[in-house]
Structure formats: C-alpha cells, structure tokens
Short mmCIF file of C-alpha atoms and ligand atoms in Angstrom, two decimals:
data_model
loop_
_atom_site.label_atom_id
_atom_site.label_comp_id
_atom_site.label_asym_id
_atom_site.label_seq_id
_atom_site.Cartn_x
_atom_site.Cartn_y
_atom_site.Cartn_z
CA UNK A 104 13.39 5.50 35.56
CA UNK A 105 9.91 4.75 34.78
CA UNK A 106 7.94 4.86 31.35
CA UNK A 107 4.62 4.62 30.60
CA UNK A 108 4.53 2.56 27.08
CA UNK A 109 1.11 2.17 24.99
CA UNK A 110 1.36 -1.01 23.47
CA UNK A 111 -0.91 -1.73 20.44
CA UNK A 112 -0.80 -5.51 19.45
CA UNK A 113 -3.06 -4.95 16.52
CA UNK A 114 -3.72 -8.10 14.28
CA UNK A 115 -2.23 -10.97 12.85
CA UNK A 116 1.18 -11.61 14.05
CA UNK A 117 0.95 -8.36 16.04
CA UNK A 118 0.10 -9.86 19.44
CA UNK A 119 2.80 -12.59 19.19
CA UNK A 120 5.73 -10.25 18.12
CA UNK A 121 4.64 -7.60 20.56
CA UNK A 122 4.88 -9.98 23.59
CA UNK A 123 8.37 -10.94 22.73
CA UNK A 124 9.42 -7.29 22.67
CA UNK A 125 8.01 -6.80 26.13
CA UNK A 126 9.49 -9.61 27.37
CA UNK A 127 12.75 -7.99 26.19
CA UNK A 128 12.00 -4.53 27.74
CA UNK A 129 11.01 -6.22 30.92
CA UNK A 130 14.79 -7.99 31.04
CA UNK A 131 16.02 -4.56 30.20
CA UNK A 132 14.01 -3.13 33.13
CA UNK A 133 15.37 -5.98 35.53
CA UNK A 134 18.91 -5.52 34.38
CA UNK A 135 19.42 -1.64 34.36
CA UNK A 136 16.83 -0.89 37.01
CA UNK A 137 14.02 0.72 34.99
CA UNK A 138 10.27 -0.03 34.95
CA UNK A 139 7.99 0.04 31.91
CA UNK A 140 4.32 0.43 32.47
CA UNK A 141 2.16 -0.75 29.67
CA UNK A 142 -1.34 -0.01 28.77
CA UNK A 143 -2.83 -1.73 25.94
CA UNK A 144 -4.57 0.00 23.17
CA UNK A 145 -6.75 -1.17 20.60
CA UNK A 146 -6.46 -0.55 16.91
CA UNK A 147 -6.83 -1.85 13.46
CA UNK A 148 -8.96 -4.99 12.86
CA UNK A 149 -9.56 -5.70 16.63
CA UNK A 150 -10.63 -2.13 17.34
CA UNK A 151 -13.13 -2.75 14.40
CA UNK A 152 -14.68 -5.77 16.17
CA UNK A 153 -14.94 -4.27 19.44
CA UNK A 154 -15.83 -0.52 18.82
CA UNK A 155 -16.80 -0.55 15.25
CA UNK A 156 -13.73 1.71 14.31
CA UNK A 157 -10.13 1.25 13.82
CA UNK A 158 -9.13 3.97 16.36
CA UNK A 159 -11.14 5.45 19.21
CA UNK A 160 -10.81 9.01 20.40
CA UNK A 161 -10.09 7.38 23.70
CA UNK A 162 -7.15 4.98 22.12
CA UNK A 163 -5.55 8.03 20.50
CA UNK A 164 -5.71 9.90 24.02
CA UNK A 165 -4.49 6.87 25.82
CA UNK A 166 -1.48 6.85 23.10
CA UNK A 167 -0.93 10.70 23.32
CA UNK A 168 -0.56 10.43 27.31
CA UNK A 169 2.38 7.95 26.89
CA UNK A 170 5.68 8.37 26.77
CA UNK A 171 6.09 5.89 23.52
CA UNK A 172 4.08 3.57 21.67
CA UNK A 173 5.13 0.18 20.91
CA UNK A 174 2.92 -1.40 17.98
CA UNK A 175 2.72 -4.91 16.33
CA UNK A 176 0.77 -4.49 13.22
CA UNK A 177 -2.42 -4.00 11.67
CA UNK A 178 -4.60 -5.44 9.10
CA UNK A 179 -6.03 -8.57 7.45
CA UNK A 180 -6.81 -9.95 4.14
CA UNK A 181 -8.83 -8.57 1.60
CA UNK A 182 -11.93 -10.72 0.50
CA UNK A 183 -11.24 -12.91 3.43
CA UNK A 184 -11.79 -10.45 6.43
CA UNK A 185 -15.03 -8.66 6.79
CA UNK A 186 -13.38 -5.56 7.95
CA UNK A 187 -12.76 -4.81 4.21
CA UNK A 188 -16.34 -4.76 3.40
CA UNK A 189 -16.31 -1.37 5.21
CA UNK A 190 -15.57 2.12 3.54
CA UNK A 191 -12.00 2.68 3.43
CA UNK A 192 -11.82 5.25 6.26
CA UNK A 193 -13.03 2.54 8.73
CA UNK A 194 -10.63 -0.18 7.51
CA UNK A 195 -7.73 -1.19 9.87
CA UNK A 196 -5.08 0.70 7.95
CA UNK A 197 -7.45 3.55 8.56
CA UNK A 198 -6.40 3.31 12.11
CA UNK A 199 -2.60 3.19 11.51
CA UNK A 200 -2.81 6.48 9.43
CA UNK A 201 -5.18 8.14 12.17
CA UNK A 202 -2.69 7.64 14.68
CA UNK A 203 0.26 8.70 12.43
CA UNK A 204 -1.54 11.98 11.74
CA UNK A 205 -3.06 12.49 15.42
CA UNK A 206 0.34 12.07 17.03
CA UNK A 207 2.12 14.25 14.67
CA UNK A 208 4.45 11.62 13.49
CA UNK A 209 5.70 13.21 10.31
CA UNK A 210 9.12 11.24 10.37
CA UNK A 211 9.46 7.76 9.70
CA UNK A 212 12.75 6.07 10.00
CA UNK A 213 13.45 2.86 8.48
CA UNK A 214 17.04 1.30 8.75
CA UNK A 215 17.87 -1.29 6.49
CA UNK A 216 21.24 -3.15 6.62
CA UNK A 217 22.69 -6.26 6.00
CA UNK A 218 23.57 -8.51 8.98
CA UNK A 219 26.77 -10.26 8.22
CA UNK A 220 25.51 -13.54 9.78
CA UNK A 221 22.45 -13.13 7.36
CA UNK A 222 24.56 -12.59 4.09
CA UNK A 223 23.10 -15.96 2.80
CA UNK A 224 19.42 -14.53 2.98
CA UNK A 225 20.54 -11.47 0.82
CA UNK A 226 18.94 -12.42 -2.67
CA UNK A 227 21.88 -10.13 -4.28
CA UNK A 228 24.94 -11.70 -5.94
CA UNK A 229 27.97 -11.71 -3.58
CA UNK A 230 29.50 -9.29 -6.10
CA UNK A 231 26.91 -6.73 -5.89
CA UNK A 232 26.92 -7.01 -1.89
CA UNK A 233 30.85 -6.62 -1.98
CA UNK A 234 32.93 -6.75 1.35
CA UNK A 235 31.15 -4.41 3.49
CA UNK A 236 27.46 -5.09 2.85
CA UNK A 237 25.36 -1.89 2.99
CA UNK A 238 23.82 -0.01 5.78
CA UNK A 239 20.99 2.77 4.82
CA UNK A 240 18.27 4.32 6.44
CA UNK A 241 15.21 5.39 4.97
CA UNK A 242 13.80 8.62 6.23
CA UNK A 243 10.13 8.97 4.98
CA UNK A 244 7.93 11.68 5.09
CA UNK A 245 4.60 9.88 6.80
CA UNK A 246 1.92 12.56 7.47
CA UNK A 247 1.62 14.30 3.76
CA UNK A 248 1.51 13.53 0.25
CA UNK A 249 -0.63 11.21 -1.27
CA UNK A 250 -1.80 9.37 1.66
CA UNK A 251 -3.44 12.35 3.35
CA UNK A 252 -4.71 14.30 0.28
CA UNK A 253 -8.24 14.22 -0.82
CA UNK A 254 -9.52 10.80 -1.88
CA UNK A 255 -12.53 10.91 -3.98
CA UNK A 256 -14.61 8.67 -6.48
CA UNK A 257 -17.13 10.55 -8.49
CA UNK A 258 -18.80 9.96 -11.72
CA UNK A 259 -17.49 12.21 -14.75
CA UNK A 260 -19.04 11.63 -18.15
CA UNK A 261 -20.72 8.69 -17.25
CA UNK A 262 -17.39 7.13 -16.24
CA UNK A 263 -16.38 6.51 -12.67
CA UNK A 264 -13.44 8.29 -12.00
CA UNK A 265 -11.25 8.24 -8.93
CA UNK A 266 -8.88 11.28 -7.75
CA UNK A 267 -6.11 11.27 -4.98
CA UNK A 268 -4.47 14.47 -4.36
CA UNK A 269 -0.88 14.59 -3.90
CA UNK A 270 0.18 17.85 -2.05
CA UNK A 271 3.13 19.28 0.05
CA UNK A 272 3.71 22.40 1.40
CA UNK A 273 7.45 24.07 1.96
CA UNK A 274 6.82 23.59 5.83
CA UNK A 275 6.32 19.89 5.90
CA UNK A 276 9.04 19.48 3.35
CA UNK A 277 11.22 21.45 5.32
CA UNK A 278 10.94 19.68 8.75
CA UNK A 279 11.41 15.93 7.09
CA UNK A 280 14.61 17.48 5.22
CA UNK A 281 15.95 18.62 8.44
CA UNK A 282 15.35 15.25 10.38
CA UNK A 283 17.27 13.55 7.28
CA UNK A 284 20.46 15.84 7.55
CA UNK A 285 20.41 15.75 11.49
CA UNK A 286 20.43 11.83 11.00
CA UNK A 287 23.16 11.97 8.19
CA UNK A 288 25.44 14.24 10.46
CA UNK A 289 25.43 11.18 12.99
CA UNK A 290 26.10 8.74 10.08
CA UNK A 291 28.15 8.88 6.89
CA UNK A 292 26.96 12.61 6.29
CA UNK A 293 25.27 11.43 2.75
CA UNK A 294 21.74 12.31 1.65
CA UNK A 295 20.21 10.91 -1.30
CA UNK A 296 17.06 12.64 -1.96
CA UNK A 297 14.44 11.05 -3.96
CA UNK A 298 11.41 12.03 -6.02
CA UNK A 299 9.76 12.54 -9.60
CA UNK A 300 10.89 15.78 -10.28
CA UNK A 301 10.83 15.11 -14.17
CA UNK A 302 7.04 14.97 -13.78
CA UNK A 303 5.70 15.85 -10.30
CA UNK A 304 5.39 19.79 -9.03
CA UNK A 305 5.54 18.30 -5.53
CA UNK A 306 8.91 16.82 -6.35
CA UNK A 307 10.35 19.85 -7.62
CA UNK A 308 9.25 22.07 -4.67
CA UNK A 309 10.89 19.22 -2.57
CA UNK A 310 14.16 19.62 -4.15
CA UNK A 311 13.84 23.09 -3.81
CA UNK A 312 13.28 23.17 -0.13
CA UNK A 313 15.86 20.33 0.44
CA UNK A 314 18.44 21.98 -1.32
CA UNK A 315 17.56 25.20 0.93
CA UNK A 316 17.91 23.04 4.29
CA UNK A 317 21.08 21.64 2.68
CA UNK A 318 22.71 24.92 3.22
CA UNK A 319 22.62 24.65 7.01
CA UNK A 320 24.52 21.28 7.00
CA UNK A 321 27.71 22.00 4.52
CA UNK A 322 29.23 18.92 5.68
CA UNK A 323 26.34 16.59 4.26
CA UNK A 324 26.77 15.58 0.73
CA UNK A 325 23.38 16.16 -1.23
CA UNK A 326 22.04 14.21 -4.55
CA UNK A 327 18.92 14.30 -5.97
CA UNK A 328 17.60 10.65 -7.53
CA UNK A 329 14.55 10.27 -9.39
CA UNK A 330 12.58 7.25 -7.76
CA UNK A 331 12.70 4.79 -10.69
CA UNK A 332 16.30 5.05 -10.76
CA UNK A 333 16.62 4.66 -7.19
CA UNK A 334 14.43 1.31 -7.29
CA UNK A 335 16.92 0.44 -9.73
CA UNK A 336 20.10 1.52 -7.87
CA UNK A 337 18.84 -0.36 -4.78
CA UNK A 338 19.60 -3.86 -6.45
CA UNK A 339 22.30 -2.81 -8.35
CA UNK A 340 24.62 -0.83 -5.77
CA UNK A 341 22.93 -0.47 -2.51
CA UNK A 342 26.09 0.45 -0.72
CA UNK A 343 25.90 3.92 -2.45
CA UNK A 344 23.04 4.55 0.09
CA UNK A 345 23.43 6.28 3.56
CA UNK A 346 20.58 8.36 4.26
CA UNK A 347 17.46 8.18 1.78
CA UNK A 348 15.16 11.24 2.16
CA UNK A 349 11.66 10.91 0.29
CA UNK A 350 8.11 11.55 0.37
CA UNK A 351 5.19 9.25 1.97
CA UNK A 352 4.41 7.15 -0.78
CA UNK A 353 7.89 6.66 -2.62
CA UNK A 354 9.17 5.72 1.23
CA UNK A 355 6.50 3.12 1.22
CA UNK A 356 7.38 1.43 -1.78
CA UNK A 357 11.24 1.86 -1.28
CA UNK A 358 11.24 0.85 2.50
CA UNK A 359 9.77 -2.57 1.24
CA UNK A 360 12.28 -2.91 -1.48
CA UNK A 361 15.23 -1.92 0.61
CA UNK A 362 14.01 -4.43 3.54
CA UNK A 363 13.86 -7.29 1.12
CA UNK A 364 17.45 -6.70 -0.29
CA UNK A 365 18.80 -7.31 3.45
CA UNK A 366 17.17 -10.92 3.06
CA UNK A 367 14.45 -10.46 5.36
CA UNK A 368 11.70 -8.09 6.26
CA UNK A 369 10.98 -9.82 9.46
CA UNK A 370 14.57 -8.35 10.84
CA UNK A 371 14.00 -4.48 10.17
CA UNK A 372 12.59 -2.04 12.78
CA UNK A 373 11.32 1.65 12.34
CA UNK A 374 10.65 4.66 14.26
CA UNK A 375 8.06 7.31 13.49
CA UNK A 376 8.65 10.50 15.31
CA UNK A 377 7.36 14.11 15.76
CA UNK A 378 9.14 17.09 16.97
CA UNK A 379 9.75 16.18 20.41
CA UNK A 380 11.30 12.70 22.20
CA UNK A 381 7.74 11.18 21.73
CA UNK A 382 7.39 8.27 19.12
CA UNK A 383 5.79 5.09 17.84
CA UNK A 384 7.78 1.88 17.16
CA UNK A 385 6.84 -0.69 14.99
CA UNK A 386 8.37 -3.30 12.70
CA UNK A 387 8.49 -2.55 9.03
CA UNK A 388 6.58 -5.37 8.10
CA UNK A 389 2.64 -6.25 8.21
CA UNK A 390 0.51 -8.35 10.02
CA UNK A 391 1.38 -11.40 8.25
CA UNK A 392 -2.29 -13.20 8.73
CA UNK A 393 -1.03 -16.11 6.75
CA UNK A 394 1.29 -17.23 9.37
CA UNK A 395 -0.66 -15.57 12.63
CA UNK A 396 -1.10 -18.03 15.67
CA UNK A 397 1.36 -20.41 14.89
CA UNK A 398 4.39 -18.92 17.04
CA UNK A 399 6.62 -19.10 14.19
CA UNK A 400 6.87 -15.07 12.99
CA UNK A 401 10.28 -13.39 13.50
CA UNK A 402 10.08 -11.13 16.37
CA UNK A 403 13.41 -9.27 15.70
CA UNK A 404 12.01 -6.59 13.98
CA UNK A 405 9.76 -5.61 16.93
CA UNK A 406 12.09 -6.32 19.26
CA UNK A 407 14.85 -4.00 17.50
CA UNK A 408 11.89 -1.26 17.18
CA UNK A 409 11.60 -1.57 21.35
CA UNK A 410 15.40 -0.82 20.99
CA UNK A 411 14.94 2.22 18.87
CA UNK A 412 12.16 3.33 21.37
CA UNK A 413 14.75 3.08 24.20
CA UNK A 414 16.96 5.15 22.32
CA UNK A 415 14.88 7.86 21.11
CA UNK A 416 12.09 8.42 23.36
CA UNK A 417 13.60 7.11 26.72
CA UNK A 418 17.28 8.39 26.16
CA UNK A 419 18.58 4.91 27.11
CA UNK A 420 21.37 4.49 24.80
CA UNK A 421 23.15 1.70 26.71
CA UNK A 422 20.24 -0.21 27.11
CA UNK A 423 19.24 0.14 23.44
CA UNK A 424 22.82 -0.91 22.60
CA UNK A 425 22.22 -4.17 25.05
CA UNK A 426 19.27 -5.39 23.16
CA UNK A 427 21.04 -4.83 19.81
CA UNK A 428 24.10 -6.73 20.81
CA UNK A 429 21.91 -9.38 22.28
CA UNK A 430 20.21 -9.87 18.90
CA UNK A 431 23.57 -9.84 17.09
CA UNK A 432 24.70 -12.68 19.69
CA UNK A 433 21.84 -14.73 19.06
CA UNK A 434 22.36 -14.60 15.58
CA UNK A 435 25.81 -15.58 15.77
CA UNK A 436 25.11 -18.40 17.76
CA UNK A 437 23.20 -19.71 14.78
CA UNK A 438 19.72 -19.37 16.00
CA UNK A 439 17.01 -18.46 13.31
CA UNK A 440 13.31 -18.17 12.84
CA UNK A 441 11.90 -19.94 9.68
CA UNK A 442 11.89 -16.66 7.51
CA UNK A 443 15.73 -16.54 7.80
CA UNK A 444 16.53 -20.34 8.39
CA UNK A 445 19.81 -21.56 6.71
CA UNK A 446 21.70 -24.86 6.47
CA UNK A 447 23.49 -25.79 9.79
CA UNK A 448 21.29 -23.32 11.90
CA UNK A 449 19.06 -23.92 14.71
CA UNK A 450 15.53 -23.10 14.09
CA UNK A 451 13.33 -21.36 16.78
CA UNK A 452 9.69 -20.35 17.44
CA UNK A 453 8.71 -16.77 17.91
CA UNK A 454 8.56 -16.95 21.64
CA UNK A 455 11.97 -18.88 22.10
CA UNK A 456 13.46 -16.31 19.99
CA UNK A 457 12.28 -13.87 22.36
CA UNK A 458 13.53 -16.08 25.46
CA UNK A 459 17.15 -16.43 23.69
CA UNK A 460 17.39 -12.57 23.47
CA UNK A 461 16.16 -11.73 26.79
CA UNK A 462 18.64 -14.11 28.33
CA UNK A 463 21.53 -12.40 26.65
CA UNK A 464 20.73 -8.94 27.68
C1 IPM B 655 3.63 0.56 5.80
C2 IPM B 655 2.29 0.12 5.55
C3 IPM B 655 1.26 0.93 5.83
C4 IPM B 655 1.82 2.42 4.66
C5 IPM B 655 -0.06 0.46 5.04
C6 IPM B 655 -0.46 -0.69 6.25
C7 IPM B 655 -1.21 1.48 5.24
O1 IPM B 655 2.66 -0.40 4.18
O2 IPM B 655 3.82 1.17 7.15
O3 IPM B 655 4.71 0.85 5.18
O4 IPM B 655 1.59 2.49 3.43
O5 IPM B 655 2.28 3.25 5.43
MG1 MG B 656 4.59 -0.47 3.49
#
C-alpha cells in the first residue's frame, strides 16, 4: 500500500528523532511492500524563522491532505530564543495548538508502561513497582478546556489582571469519553476519570457526561478520581491504572508524571486522533534544545509513535507489532541511549539506535 505522510521535524532534537523514525518506516516499507511518501511541513520555531508564523495556512493544508502526520517536537528556550519575544499566539507552541485544533484532533493517547528491561530506570521502589510493573494509557482531551478558552490580560482597578477561560460543552466531553471507553474495551476494561469536581463546574459536568457514556459500556468499570489524588496515586500505586480519562490541562500534567515513573520520557509515544483514521503522531517529550544536534537523543518515543501511526492511521497491525518487537529486541540486547543508560549496557547514539531497530524489522 501507499501512504502520504506529512513530516514535521520541528525544533531542537525534532529533526534527529524524526529522521530515525523515517528510517524505521522505510525498512517496514521494504519488508512488507509499502511505500511511504513524505512531505516535509514547517512548524514551530523553524517556521517562524522562515515565514514569520509558527504554522502557515499552507502547512496546515498539506497536513490535512495527508494520511497521517509524523511530528518531532517544537519549541525552544524562553529568554534564549528570540521566538519568545513574540506575542504568545506567534510562538512555536502556538503552532502545535493550531495544528491540533485545525485538524480536529481531540483525543490524545499517551501510553505509559514499564519495560521490564528498564526497571532500573524507574524511580519508584521495587515494592511499589511490584511483580508485573504497570501499563496505563492516558486519554487526554486535546482541543478544549483551558488551552482553548479566551486568554487575556487587562487592567482592573489599576492592577494587571490575567484571565484564562476553562470551558467544556457536553459534546466535547462525550466524544472523548467514548474514545476512552472504546480503548478500555480493548484493554483491561477499567476507566479512571480524573477531574477536580470538588471545585470546578467543568469537572462536575465532565463526571455527569462520562457517567452517561459509561452506560453504553457496562463491562467497563468507571471510577472518578480527583486530580491531586491521581498525582499521588501515580507514584503510590501505578498498577491500579488502566485508562486515565481526563481533560486537556490535567492530562498534560499527569502524562509527564506518568512518563517519568516509567523511567524515561524518551520512551513514550503518543497519538492524537479525531473521528476518522487520520492522526498526528509525536513523542510525549519536548524538543530538548539543550541536547539538540549532538546525536544523543533517544529516538524510541518517535519510532514507537510511528508504530502507533501504522496501527491507527494505516491499519497495518502486523507492521506496528514488528516495530514494537524490534524496539524490545534492541533493549533486550542491552543497547541504550544515554538517557536510559545503565551499568553493563552498550551506549549508542540516536542514529545508531535507529539503525539497530531498523535492522531488526
Ligand atoms: C505536550 C506539550 C504541549 C502541551 C505544549 C508544548 C504546548 O507540553 O504536548 O504535552 O501542553 O500540550
Ligand atoms: Mg506536556
């Protein structure tokens, strides 16, 4: 089969890690008889430098016309990169928000699980990790809430005053809830819905709508959890989580925490989906400008994101399995990038890691 993939290398380590994911995709193509056509799309700081804006209409249209989007990361350092002297709506991150919204990608799936080979990198105590480790997926709402409400800074009573609006309507909650339950049906049938219902109206509406949707999935156990408690439970008893269903901002925060308890944020993929097969695939981590250009970044999160792309947007389950198996194999054989390096292992660069994984497809 043939697929048109929009590739957004972005900033920082983005270009290095995306290159390795493409290497792996090309190997999948060779092995299984598919062709991936890539169109490079500008977004983030590089787009600001070339066009003055973080995402042009043309770039968005190119992404829209593709079968899927593969993204590295965007952003730089506040106080160092001149992009941050621009108004907030023209900074690199605004490109990311604009593409999510522009492509209707309301569901962000962020799996976080403990690789048995990387148990040593997990910062939690052995007795907390337990025998079986943990395996959860965060289903984060991605196009609503605080991120997309009205933002303004005004003068009130002589004081500079900032507003950020947090708004959800029931249709936005319903569609993400349905995604969460659908995913739970394919896993351990357990949804923990996270909010701040003891304080926020938006969380109370969230719970009401989620409970309504839950009736369509009688096999799935639904529990409500407050976000502060969830932050604690993630480090106290991570194996209780199967699907965490939550709104945009809480999902942003909890997914960083969940990824770190797995040992390395450099390992975790993500998929952002809308109603159909189309999706945007990116590592859960950021652009890491401090290590950019040194060929030491861990490309595995991006490679696993490409595997998610094969599964969700291309319907190529077997090929996705092959990529995931190749990653496991390389880890079993003891190869590590510096972020997950441990005693007795072989340290490899970003591009070497990509080569090793490709060769095992
Ligand atoms: C993420 C990132 C983004 C977000 C930033 C870069 C805007 O932290 O994808 O989690 O907050 O969604
Ligand atoms: Mg984040």
